[in-house]
Amino acid sequence: MDAALEKVHEEVLRRNPGESEFHQAVTEIFETLSPVMKRHPEYAEQSILQRMCEPERQIIFRVPWLDDEGNVHINRGFRVEFNSALGPYKGGLRFHPSLYLGIVKFLGFEQIFKNALTGMPIGGGKGGSDFNPAGRSEDEIMRFCQSFMTELYRHIGEYTDVPAGDIGVGGREIGYLFGQYKRITNKWEAGTLTGKGISWGGSLARTEATGYGAVMFTDSMLHTKNQSMDGQTVAVSGSGNVAIYAIQKATQLGATVVTASDSSGYVHDPDGIDLDLLRQIKEVERGRISDYADRRGGKATYQSSGSVWDVPVTVALPCATQNELTEENAKTLIKNGVVALAEGANMPCTHDAAAAFKEAGVLFGPGKAANAGGVATSALEMQQNAVRDSWSFSYTHDRLEQIMTDIHDRCVATAEDFGVPGDYVMGANIAGFTKVADAMLAQGVV
């Protein structure tokens, strides 16, 4: 990082104390921008970096709700509307007890560049609450969502800010949120939320999109080495939406996926994960990953300690949460012969882990590129809503595949243009940054 960038970087960290995840995301971008700033001095002259690191709007609000026993609970709600240079703010809502402003800002900052890479007219934002839906009844979740939207509704809209789901927010929660938005505003404004049910404005392939897109991106990376997903042995972390559909798409392309995990541990199934059984346990029964090994039998084993990354594989797809894959995990994967990794989750690799993969020559797809399939398909849902149309699964899937191929090729071309061929991190960061920066320059100091 050159001196001018270092000065701006230090100021950003100073102005946002205690937000370690946001600091990590900012640092990862800054470390790749020196050649960009030399080629485009106008970015520094117009303080583009400083403006991009400061959200256009940060909203924090109280969310009071009643449990089934009539007890009052208070949670905190967030919506960080980071950058609207390319279009309305777009990004998910996360309900998780660990959520605080620093995580929301890291996610929103990453979303700026991810959304830019899709080529779709959408800006970056993120939100959510420290509410924990685990163990709560349907009625409790509904009451919480209604209270959350009672405040959020005044800040969103199809031309302003379009939230979607994220961890803890699936189709059920989106339904409750949309119902309350419609009730308050008296508007059937389908484009205000994405991830809706298929029967009321949702998009086919949206559920699958993030996991599918990560595998499509991985397959494109492997093609640059005259390989493909066919015949690869794959480790997937997580067992939520992204992980399940990454497993499905990898299997469809001829890979053998041998792991899945949750917060209690992981399973190793050398014969390949039985997706129907995994979905039954995690989506229908809302059980634990240990149940999979018990019911699968055969060679499947459950480990409550150690790491999913201890299993020898050729492809790794971290699909759980931020900073789940450490430098030590990276070294283990490298020693065991991993050739490609794509981040299905947002920033699942620590800074040191990403550096280790780069040094070892592992194909490394950063989240802002590799997991952009979800938000890309959300933008396709917005298109369908805007024209009151509904597309087939195959049509939407093909659009997604083309978008992921374009993202991959844009990363490759940008990395080559800046003298770092094969560096997907540099390619993704620079391509996303310059697209947003040029739009900000064109729109003046706003």
Short mmCIF file of C-alpha atoms in Angstrom, two decimals, residues 143-156 176-189 192-193:
data_model
loop_
_atom_site.label_atom_id
_atom_site.label_comp_id
_atom_site.label_asym_id
_atom_site.label_seq_id
_atom_site.Cartn_x
_atom_site.Cartn_y
_atom_site.Cartn_z
CA ARG A 143 -44.23 -10.49 15.46
CA PHE A 144 -40.54 -9.65 15.35
CA CYS A 145 -40.56 -9.23 11.56
CA GLN A 146 -43.63 -7.00 11.75
CA SER A 147 -42.02 -4.79 14.39
CA PHE A 148 -38.77 -4.64 12.40
CA MET A 149 -40.57 -3.57 9.23
CA THR A 150 -42.68 -1.01 11.11
CA GLU A 151 -39.49 1.05 11.37
CA LEU A 152 -37.65 -0.09 8.24
CA TYR A 153 -40.48 0.59 5.77
CA ARG A 154 -39.89 4.36 5.73
CA HIS A 155 -36.31 3.84 4.47
CA ILE A 156 -36.87 1.36 1.62
CA TYR A 176 -43.76 -11.57 7.03
CA LEU A 177 -41.69 -8.49 6.20
CA PHE A 178 -43.43 -7.96 2.86
CA GLY A 179 -46.87 -8.42 4.40
CA GLN A 180 -46.17 -5.72 6.96
CA TYR A 181 -44.69 -3.39 4.33
CA LYS A 182 -47.83 -3.81 2.19
CA ARG A 183 -50.08 -3.29 5.19
CA ILE A 184 -48.39 -0.04 6.22
CA THR A 185 -47.92 1.50 2.78
CA ASN A 186 -51.07 0.16 1.07
CA LYS A 187 -48.88 -0.63 -1.95
CA TRP A 188 -48.24 -3.90 -3.76
CA GLU A 189 -44.66 -2.89 -4.45
CA THR A 192 -39.20 -3.57 -2.65
CA LEU A 193 -38.06 -6.96 -1.35
#
